[in-house]
Amino acid sequence: MTQSVRQSIIFAKRPAGAITDDTFIVRSSTIPDPGPGEVLTRTLWLSIDPYMRGRLNEGATYTTGTPLGSVMTGETIGEVVASAHPNFAPGDIVAGAFGWETHILSGGDGLTRVPRDGAPLSTYLGVLGMPGTTAYSGMKDIGQPKPGETVVVSAACGPVGATAGQIARRAGARVIGIAGGPEKCRWVTETARFDACLNHRGDLDAQLDEACPDGVDVYFENVGGAVQAAILKRLNTHARVPVCGLVAQYDDPDPRPVLNLNLLLYKRARFEGFIVGDKPGRFAEWRTLAAPLVASGELRYCEEIVDGLDNAPAALRGQLTGRNFGKLLVKVADL
Amino acid sequence: MTQSVRQSIIFAKRPAGAITDDTFIVRSSTIPDPGPGEVLTRTLWLSIDPYMRGRLNEGATYTTGTPLGSVMTGETIGEVVASAHPNFAPGDIVAGAFGWETHILSGGDGLTRVPRDGAPLSTYLGVLGMPGTTAYSGMKDIGQPKPGETVVVSAACGPVGATAGQIARRAGARVIGIAGGPEKCRWVTETARFDACLNHRGDLDAQLDEACPDGVDVYFENVGGAVQAAILKRLNTHARVPVCGLVAQYDDPDPRPVLNLNLLLYKRARFEGFIVGDKPGRFAEWRTLAAPLVASGELRYCEEIVDGLDNAPAALRGQLTGRNFGKLLVKVADL
């Protein structure tokens, strides 16, 4: 399908708490032509990720936020349709972080070429992209799971959690997932092959008592909130807690629970926040390691696909309340 | 002075909050003779340290507590007076962790020989002993100060803090101490040569604004409480927080403040509790490194000496409310 106009989703109004209908607006404009050194891509896939909520806040979280009035931040996979850049030619498939638009004009910075006939293109936004690399970086640098240890992963059905758990399992750990509802839990144990998966909508304390009789050595933290509180009290001596996300509390102006440092001291535990963008070298490293495992089916992933760029805001809203199942993607156009 | 009886201080009653007059009692007994493989030492110095408060609690903190009815836990320097152990002879000076007693009978485990004519014997309980090694381990493994960074050290007049700050300064960092009162602050800047020292009894926020205009890269945490709250909000991206002690909140059954993990995530900060006993190799490493610096006067330390074993309980009580000045020692007997 060839479009004649470009559609862009603009960050229009800062949300006070949850995203509302007027947070974003759609803008139409003429598809631009690349100037010298520029490349024009046609967006195929847009990734929807929880960190996007932070970009809508006043003031910095990791980086400066998305400015009001500009195109919303986001990772995409696109096809080059016109190029005045020496490294890219029409027909190339590229991954990059350029925003919620049907057509993206860029100087090529941060674009990486992706094989047309390798793993499914969408996986370069999930298990082989930012979420998968995040899981790899958090486990390698902070979690450091050892054979026989107990590793708990929250949001275990999401692309970070599912990958983090499978990495820990390959390292010989016993891996317990946490997810919302029996359907997600079934995917986590049957497809992603975690040792167990607990439904946080049930009695999490009782389930943790049964699943983690020897305590928790690594907690890969994706959600915060009540799930965190239940797990922190079970940490073993020398526990490691990679703090990757706190999606349950991003909308909360005064987040709970919080960590009593006495626990951290007595357990000699390590808590560390991280973002994958701080170690750009991890991306290529992980892609090399993981692409064959995705191809062979050893590394499992799950995608939920929403059709059409217009639906991206609703998709993000749903994700922040845990409604999606697996890696959330917007299919913007067919290849 | 030769004593004819042994005096031992016994943990008699578990304190609910602060230590009281009936927490400890003094017991007199006959000085024992060493059996085969045993060594008898005459205690010269006893170290008083904040961690001792944790040993009086029900349940484990780092290790099991001191059992009710037994000799109180503590590090000592002693002179061997009788030995049926192949490695020790009368006249040897030894360091070890055996408790609050005038005479100690042991199997020699954990005893290390200390030179009679090197650094002052008392320094093997302070800057060259457990507190100094703790500072070294926390800075080396977690704090990792870099040239030009801002390092804040609480309890900067204590033996851990004073040593930690001097280690950071030797690594090229700008080092800000926090201590209680102008007299301690003067020692920290003039003798220990920190770049500045803030009095936590004054307006700490205003002082921090002035002393740390570029935020805080490393916070070496010894105290917890309100000092911690003031510093945490100034942490820079990639800040490191070695959590060594929380002396201001050991007596508090429901300690405040606590850490909001959003801060840790957005700052990609590392918080890690540690105790030096987990890395026993650090002791010899630090002693080798630091003994020449103590001898040459480059590494500064401060001691407060209390006379007589009977005064050990009062000394510990005073320390937990910040009353001591520098490394707190009980002089049990002359050499």
XYZ file of C-alpha atoms in Angstrom, chain B residues 1-8 27-35 38-43 79-83 101-106 309 332-333:
37
model
C 49.143 -5.018 86.254
C 48.438 -8.697 86.755
C 44.873 -9.641 87.566
C 44.083 -12.772 89.482
C 40.555 -13.208 88.193
C 39.006 -12.986 84.773
C 36.248 -10.483 84.179
C 33.737 -11.070 81.377
C 30.882 -11.947 85.622
C 34.094 -12.882 87.479
C 35.741 -16.284 87.114
C 39.052 -18.006 87.534
C 41.601 -17.380 84.787
C 41.703 -20.645 82.823
C 44.795 -22.603 81.773
C 45.150 -23.528 78.102
C 44.487 -27.173 77.246
C 44.720 -23.704 73.151
C 46.136 -20.275 73.757
C 45.415 -17.826 76.585
C 45.637 -14.105 75.876
C 45.490 -11.116 78.184
C 43.305 -8.448 76.565
C 49.181 -10.549 74.594
C 49.711 -14.282 74.731
C 50.335 -15.271 78.361
C 50.237 -19.049 78.054
C 50.128 -21.319 75.055
C 36.817 -10.267 78.533
C 40.051 -9.561 80.350
C 41.419 -13.007 79.476
C 40.514 -15.056 76.451
C 41.012 -18.761 75.956
C 40.799 -19.898 72.329
C 36.469 -3.149 80.666
C 41.589 -3.096 79.136
C 45.185 -3.420 80.362
